[in-house]
Structures are given as C-alpha cells and as structure tokens.
C-alpha cells in the first residue's frame, strides 16, 4: 500500500461531486455523522435511518453529505453502497473523534466520525450546517473520570452549526451547559426555553436564547461568523411531542447502566457507546423509534436554517 502522505491538508479530503457542485453554486448543504450509524443504532435500522435522513434533507431543499473516513480518506458525502458497508460493519468500524483522525489516515483505516470529527471534515469541505441526534457532553462521573466529550471543545473552535436534540441524560446536562458557556458556544433553543434532554422535550436547564424561526438563527450565525467569532453554535430542537418519552421512565435505566459501567470498568471512548447501547437494550423499540424521529426532525430543521442562511447571504450581496 502506498504512503497516504500528501502535500497539503485538502489532499486528504474527498468531497462528493453532488456536494461540491452545491457548495460551488451557493446551494445549502447539511453534513451528517456516521458514529450514529455504526455505534448508535442496530442494523438494519441504522441503514434505513441514514438513507431516510439524507432523503429528508433533500426534501427540505438542501444537499446531504454523510461524513466518514474510508480507507484513510476523509469523505464529505458517501455513496449508498458505502453507507450499506458502514451500516453492516457497525461497531467493527472504529469510532473516530478529533484525536483519531491522523492515525486513521496514516493507517488507511475506515472510521465512523463523531460530532467533533464530522465538524472538522465538514468545515474542510466548507459545509457550515450539520444535523444529528445528540452531541457528547460532560459525563456524570466527571470528578473521577474527567470525561468531557471532544464535541464540546470542537464547538468552541470550528465554524459549524450543529442541530441536535440536546444531550442524553446519560450525561450531566447542567455541567455540559456550563462548559459550553465557558467556551463561548451559544445554545439556541428552537421554539423552546428549556434545554431538551434527547428523549424528552425538556430538562431542568434553560437554554441561553430561544428563537421562533429559522431566519433568526441564520442571522445570528451570519453575524457570529462575520465578526468573526470562531466556533459553532448548538441549535437545540426538542423531539416531536408524539415520540417523546417520559424522563422518569429513562432515569432508572440510566442509573443501572452507569452502575454496570463502573463494575465493568468501562472508560474512555467506549463510555458513550456502552451507555447508549444499554439504554437501547432496556427500553427496546420505543427509544430507537424516538431516536430515529428526532434525527429526522433535526435534518428538516438544519436544511431550513442552511437555506435561510444562503438566502440571507445572497440578499446582502445583491444589496451592494
Ligand atoms: N449521543 C447520542 N448518540 C450518539 C452519540 C452521542 O445520543 O450517537 C455519539 C455522537 O457521535 C457523539 C459521540 O459525537 O457519541 C460522543 O462520543 P464521546 O462522548 O466519546 O465524545
Ligand atoms: Mn469521553
């Protein structure tokens, strides 16, 4: 196998032709992550969902770009065959966050990208919008583990807006909010004043700001990046009411999963996938369906924000 070393950073990146032409023509593009495919949902629901999420982005006027690493190449936009491959391989594919990117390239490995790694690759490909389910955060056992997801530090420095349904209550939501504040990451609730808690529409925490329409969110982003203040924002979009699960129903399951994690001495990057799979196992189909529906809902919203942002940009250009 020849050396993967290249002369400059762009040579490590493959932008899918449909994505490239959209970017060149100023059309809206929405990035999607692949850890959720390989480590977040079981086969074949993961495949079905990944395909439906791409379809939903298209139906809402934007071009989807599912991000992954294949044979050490950073991919902004993968084919349907590649999506089948990742979905089937599941957790045999390495979970890749910021730390793991150089090694994945050097070893010409495949990688399922987390929120942090997806933001990095999206930003290299000039994609500014990204939809997912939940972001990583500050873990509940922070005092012992110092476990803070690299998603949070990425949001502080990489210019990508992440539309999600908050963070799962496997994490410490108040501490996650504090951490984002320290790092200057705005958290905007979409039609909500409460920070959503993934399966449920509300947590005990308030969001910093609430917006009633996508145009307002697009304006805030345009201003942030015009200044420029580096880094992303979190758009927190509550799960649709009809799919939400009562938080007390999930609380016991999470407590049990945290105890089991301690007993099994699970640490580091295995923590999040372990907790996610325990919640899925104990709550069965209900939580999986909720997860699927909230991701689709976030894909819709991200496509709309991306379209409004591009409209805003061209309106300002035409004024001049
Ligand atoms: N939270 C979820 N579902 C997920 C993840 C988080 O509800 O699939 C995944 C995302 O890819 C996120 C990653 O970026 O887990 C965070 O992992 P860690 O805590 O190791 O940074
Ligand atoms: Mn961690």
Coordinates of C-alpha atoms and ligand atoms in Angstrom, one line a residue:
X1 CA 0.0 0.0 0.0
X2 CA 1.4 3.4 -1.0
X3 CA 2.0 6.1 1.7
X4 CA -1.0 8.2 2.4
X5 CA 1.2 11.3 3.0
X6 CA 0.1 14.3 0.9
X7 CA 1.5 17.8 0.4
X8 CA -1.4 19.7 1.9
X9 CA -4.5 19.1 4.1
X10 CA -7.0 19.3 1.3
X11 CA -5.4 16.3 -0.4
X12 CA -6.7 14.1 2.4
X13 CA -10.3 15.1 1.6
X14 CA -12.7 13.7 -1.0
X15 CA -15.8 15.9 -1.5
X16 CA -18.6 14.0 -3.2
X17 CA -19.4 15.6 -6.6
X18 CA -23.0 16.5 -5.7
X19 CA -21.8 18.2 -2.5
X20 CA -19.0 20.0 -4.4
X21 CA -21.3 21.4 -7.0
X22 CA -23.8 22.5 -4.4
X23 CA -21.1 24.3 -2.5
X24 CA -19.7 25.9 -5.6
X25 CA -23.2 27.1 -6.6
X26 CA -24.0 28.5 -3.1
X27 CA -26.7 25.9 -2.5
X28 CA -27.4 24.7 1.1
X29 CA -25.6 21.6 2.3
X30 CA -26.2 19.6 5.5
X31 CA -23.5 17.3 7.0
X32 CA -24.5 14.1 8.8
X33 CA -22.4 12.0 11.1
X34 CA -21.5 8.3 10.9
X35 CA -20.9 7.3 14.5
X36 CA -24.7 7.3 14.9
X37 CA -24.8 4.7 12.0
X38 CA -22.0 2.4 13.3
X39 CA -22.3 2.8 17.0
X40 CA -25.6 4.4 17.7
X41 CA -28.2 2.1 16.1
X42 CA -28.5 -1.6 15.2
X43 CA -28.5 -2.9 11.6
X44 CA -30.7 -2.6 9.5
X45 CA -32.5 0.3 11.3
X46 CA -29.2 2.3 11.1
X47 CA -29.1 1.9 7.3
X48 CA -32.8 2.7 6.8
X49 CA -32.4 5.8 9.0
X50 CA -29.2 7.1 7.4
X51 CA -30.9 6.8 4.0
X52 CA -34.1 8.5 5.3
X53 CA -32.2 11.3 6.9
X54 CA -30.4 12.0 3.5
X55 CA -33.8 11.9 1.8
X56 CA -35.3 14.3 4.4
X57 CA -32.5 16.8 3.9
X58 CA -33.2 16.7 0.1
X59 CA -37.0 17.1 0.6
X60 CA -36.3 20.2 2.6
X61 CA -34.2 21.9 -0.1
X62 CA -30.6 21.0 0.8
X63 CA -27.9 18.5 -0.3
X64 CA -26.9 15.9 2.3
X65 CA -23.3 15.0 3.0
X66 CA -22.8 12.0 5.3
X67 CA -19.3 12.2 6.6
X68 CA -17.0 9.2 7.3
X69 CA -13.4 8.0 6.8
X70 CA -12.9 5.3 4.2
X71 CA -9.5 3.7 3.6
X72 CA -8.0 6.7 5.3
X73 CA -9.7 9.2 3.1
X74 CA -11.8 12.0 4.7
X75 CA -15.2 11.8 2.9
X76 CA -17.7 14.6 2.8
X77 CA -20.6 12.8 1.2
X78 CA -20.6 9.0 0.7
X79 CA -22.4 6.8 -1.8
X80 CA -25.3 4.5 -1.0
X81 CA -23.0 1.5 -1.3
X82 CA -20.6 3.0 1.2
X83 CA -23.5 3.6 3.6
X84 CA -24.6 0.0 3.3
X85 CA -21.0 -1.1 4.1
X86 CA -20.7 1.1 7.2
X87 CA -24.1 0.2 8.4
X88 CA -23.4 -3.6 8.0
X89 CA -20.0 -3.4 9.7
X90 CA -21.5 -1.5 12.6
X91 CA -19.2 -1.3 15.6
X92 CA -16.4 -3.1 13.8
X93 CA -15.7 0.3 12.3
X94 CA -13.5 2.5 14.6
X95 CA -15.2 5.4 16.3
X96 CA -13.2 8.5 15.3
X97 CA -13.1 11.8 17.1
X98 CA -10.6 14.7 16.6
X99 CA -7.8 12.7 18.3
X100 CA -8.1 9.7 16.0
X101 CA -8.2 11.4 12.6
X102 CA -4.4 11.5 11.8
X103 CA -4.0 7.8 12.8
X104 CA -6.9 6.8 10.7
X105 CA -5.3 8.5 7.7
X106 CA -1.8 7.1 8.4
X107 CA -3.1 3.6 8.7
X108 CA -5.6 3.9 5.9
X109 CA -8.4 2.7 8.1
X110 CA -12.2 3.3 8.0
X111 CA -13.7 5.5 10.6
X112 CA -17.2 6.4 11.9
X113 CA -17.0 10.1 12.7
X114 CA -18.3 11.6 15.9
X115 CA -19.8 15.1 16.1
X116 CA -16.3 16.6 16.6
X117 CA -14.7 14.7 13.7
X118 CA -17.7 15.4 11.4
X119 CA -17.5 19.1 12.2
X120 CA -13.8 19.1 11.2
X121 CA -14.4 17.3 7.9
X122 CA -17.5 19.4 7.2
X123 CA -15.5 22.6 7.8
X124 CA -12.7 21.4 5.5
X125 CA -15.3 20.8 2.8
X126 CA -16.8 24.3 3.5
X127 CA -20.1 22.9 4.9
X128 CA -21.5 25.0 7.8
X129 CA -24.5 23.0 8.9
X130 CA -24.8 19.7 10.5
X131 CA -27.7 17.6 11.8
X132 CA -27.5 14.8 14.3
X133 CA -29.4 13.2 17.3
X134 CA -27.4 14.2 20.4
X135 CA -24.0 15.7 21.0
X136 CA -21.5 14.4 23.5
X137 CA -21.0 16.3 26.8
X138 CA -19.7 16.3 30.3
X139 CA -20.1 12.9 31.8
X140 CA -21.9 12.4 35.2
X141 CA -18.8 10.9 36.9
X142 CA -16.7 13.9 35.8
X143 CA -14.9 14.2 39.2
X144 CA -13.4 10.7 38.8
X145 CA -13.1 10.4 35.1
X146 CA -12.5 14.0 33.8
X147 CA -14.6 12.7 30.9
X148 CA -15.7 15.6 28.7
X149 CA -16.5 14.9 25.1
X150 CA -14.3 16.4 22.4
X151 CA -17.5 17.5 20.8
X152 CA -17.7 20.4 23.2
X153 CA -14.2 21.8 22.5
X154 CA -14.8 21.4 18.8
X155 CA -17.9 23.5 19.0
X156 CA -15.7 26.2 20.6
X157 CA -13.4 26.4 17.6
X158 CA -14.9 25.0 14.4
X159 CA -17.4 27.0 12.4
X160 CA -20.2 24.6 12.0
X161 CA -23.8 24.9 13.4
X162 CA -25.0 21.7 15.0
X163 CA -28.7 20.9 15.1
X164 CA -29.5 18.3 17.8
X165 CA -32.0 17.4 20.4
X166 CA -29.7 18.3 23.3
X167 CA -27.7 15.8 25.2
X168 CA -28.9 12.5 26.6
X169 CA -29.4 12.3 30.4
X170 CA -26.6 9.7 30.5
X171 CA -24.6 12.9 30.7
X172 CA -24.6 15.8 33.2
X173 CA -26.7 18.4 31.4
X174 CA -26.1 21.4 33.7
X175 CA -22.3 20.8 33.6
X176 CA -22.5 20.5 29.8
X177 CA -24.3 23.8 29.6
X178 CA -21.6 25.4 31.9
X179 CA -18.8 24.0 29.8
X180 CA -20.4 25.4 26.6
X181 CA -20.8 28.8 28.2
X182 CA -17.1 28.9 29.3
X183 CA -16.1 28.1 25.7
X184 CA -18.4 30.8 24.2
X185 CA -20.7 28.4 22.4
X186 CA -24.2 29.8 22.1
X187 CA -27.0 27.3 22.7
X188 CA -30.2 28.3 20.9
X189 CA -33.5 26.6 21.7
X190 CA -35.7 26.2 18.7
X191 CA -39.2 27.2 19.9
X192 CA -38.2 26.2 23.4
X193 CA -36.8 27.9 26.5
X194 CA -35.8 24.6 28.1
X195 CA -32.8 22.6 27.0
X196 CA -34.1 19.4 25.5
X197 CA -32.9 16.1 27.0
X198 CA -32.9 14.0 23.8
X199 CA -35.8 11.6 24.6
X200 CA -37.8 14.2 26.5
X201 CA -38.6 17.7 25.3
X202 CA -37.3 19.4 28.5
X203 CA -34.5 19.1 31.0
X204 CA -34.2 21.2 34.2
X205 CA -31.8 23.6 32.4
X206 CA -32.8 26.7 30.4
X207 CA -31.2 27.5 27.1
X208 CA -29.4 30.8 26.6
X209 CA -31.6 32.0 23.9
X210 CA -34.7 30.9 22.2
X211 CA -35.7 31.5 18.5
X212 CA -39.1 31.2 17.0
X213 CA -38.0 30.9 13.4
X214 CA -35.1 29.6 11.3
X215 CA -34.4 33.1 9.8
X216 CA -33.4 34.4 13.2
X217 CA -31.0 31.5 13.7
X218 CA -29.5 32.2 10.3
X219 CA -29.0 35.9 11.1
X220 CA -27.2 35.1 14.4
X221 CA -24.9 32.7 12.7
X222 CA -24.1 35.2 9.9
X223 CA -23.2 37.8 12.5
X224 CA -21.1 35.4 14.5
X225 CA -19.1 34.4 11.6
X226 CA -18.9 37.9 10.0
X227 CA -17.3 39.3 13.2
X228 CA -15.6 36.7 13.1
X229 CA -16.1 34.7 16.4
X230 CA -14.8 31.3 15.7
X231 CA -16.7 28.2 16.6
X232 CA -20.2 26.7 16.2
X233 CA -23.5 27.0 17.8
X234 CA -25.8 24.4 19.2
X235 CA -29.4 24.6 17.9
X236 CA -31.4 22.6 20.4
X237 CA -34.5 21.1 18.8
X238 CA -36.9 19.2 21.1
X239 CA -38.1 15.7 20.0
X240 CA -41.6 15.9 18.5
X241 CA -44.2 15.5 21.3
X242 CA -45.7 12.3 19.9
X243 CA -42.4 10.4 20.1
X244 CA -41.1 11.8 23.4
X245 CA -40.5 9.5 26.4
X246 CA -41.1 10.5 30.0
X247 CA -37.8 11.2 31.6
X248 CA -38.7 9.2 34.8
X249 CA -39.0 6.1 32.5
X250 CA -35.4 6.5 31.3
X251 CA -33.9 7.6 34.6
X252 CA -33.8 4.1 36.2
X253 CA -32.4 2.6 33.1
X254 CA -29.6 5.2 33.0
X255 CA -28.8 4.7 36.7
X256 CA -28.5 0.9 36.2
X257 CA -26.3 1.4 33.1
X258 CA -24.0 3.8 35.0
X259 CA -23.5 1.2 37.8
X260 CA -22.8 -1.6 35.3
X261 CA -20.3 0.7 33.6
X262 CA -18.4 1.2 36.8
X263 CA -18.4 -2.5 37.6
X264 CA -17.2 -3.4 34.1
X265 CA -14.5 -0.6 34.4
X266 CA -15.6 0.9 31.0
X267 CA -13.8 4.1 30.4
X268 CA -12.6 6.5 27.6
X269 CA -14.2 6.3 24.1
X270 CA -16.2 3.2 25.0
X271 CA -18.2 5.0 27.6
X272 CA -20.8 6.7 25.3
X273 CA -21.5 3.7 23.0
X274 CA -21.8 1.5 26.1
X275 CA -24.3 3.7 27.8
X276 CA -26.2 4.2 24.5
X277 CA -26.5 0.5 23.8
X278 CA -27.7 -0.2 27.4
X279 CA -30.4 2.4 27.1
X280 CA -31.5 0.9 23.8
X281 CA -31.4 -2.6 25.1
X282 CA -33.5 -1.8 28.2
X283 CA -36.1 0.4 26.6
X284 CA -36.3 -1.5 23.4
X285 CA -38.1 -0.3 20.3
X286 CA -39.6 2.8 21.9
X287 CA -36.2 4.6 22.4
X288 CA -35.0 3.5 19.0
X289 CA -38.1 4.9 17.3
X290 CA -37.7 8.1 19.3
X291 CA -34.1 8.4 18.3
X292 CA -35.0 8.0 14.6
X293 CA -37.8 10.5 14.7
X294 CA -35.7 13.2 16.4
X295 CA -32.9 12.8 13.9
X296 CA -35.3 13.2 11.0
X297 CA -36.8 16.3 12.7
X298 CA -33.3 17.8 13.2
X299 CA -32.4 17.1 9.5
X300 CA -35.5 19.1 8.5
X301 CA -34.6 22.0 10.7
X302 CA -30.9 22.0 9.6
X303 CA -31.9 22.1 5.9
X304 CA -34.2 25.1 6.6
X305 CA -31.5 27.0 8.5
X306 CA -29.0 26.3 5.8
X307 CA -31.4 27.5 3.1
X308 CA -32.2 30.7 5.1
X309 CA -28.5 31.4 5.7
X310 CA -27.8 31.1 2.0
X311 CA -30.8 33.3 1.1
X312 CA -29.6 35.9 3.6
X313 CA -26.1 35.9 2.1
X314 CA -27.3 36.4 -1.4
X315 CA -29.8 39.1 -0.4
X316 CA -26.9 41.0 1.3
X317 CA -24.7 40.5 -1.8
X318 CA -27.4 41.9 -4.1
X319 CA -27.9 45.0 -2.0
X320 CA -24.3 46.0 -2.5
Ligands
LIG1 N1 -25.1 10.8 21.8 C1 -26.2 10.2 21.3 N2 -26.0 9.4 20.2 C2 -24.7 9.3 19.6 C3 -23.6 9.9 20.2 C4 -23.8 10.7 21.3 O1 -27.2 10.3 21.8 O2 -24.6 8.5 18.6 C5 -22.3 9.8 19.5 C6 -22.0 11.0 18.7 O3 -21.3 10.6 17.5 C7 -21.1 11.9 19.6 C8 -20.3 10.8 20.3 O4 -20.3 12.8 18.9 O5 -21.3 9.8 20.5 C9 -19.7 11.3 21.5 O6 -18.8 10.4 22.0 P1 -17.7 10.8 23.1 O7 -18.6 11.0 24.4 O8 -16.8 9.6 23.3 O9 -17.0 12.1 22.7
LIG2 MN1 -15.1 10.8 26.5

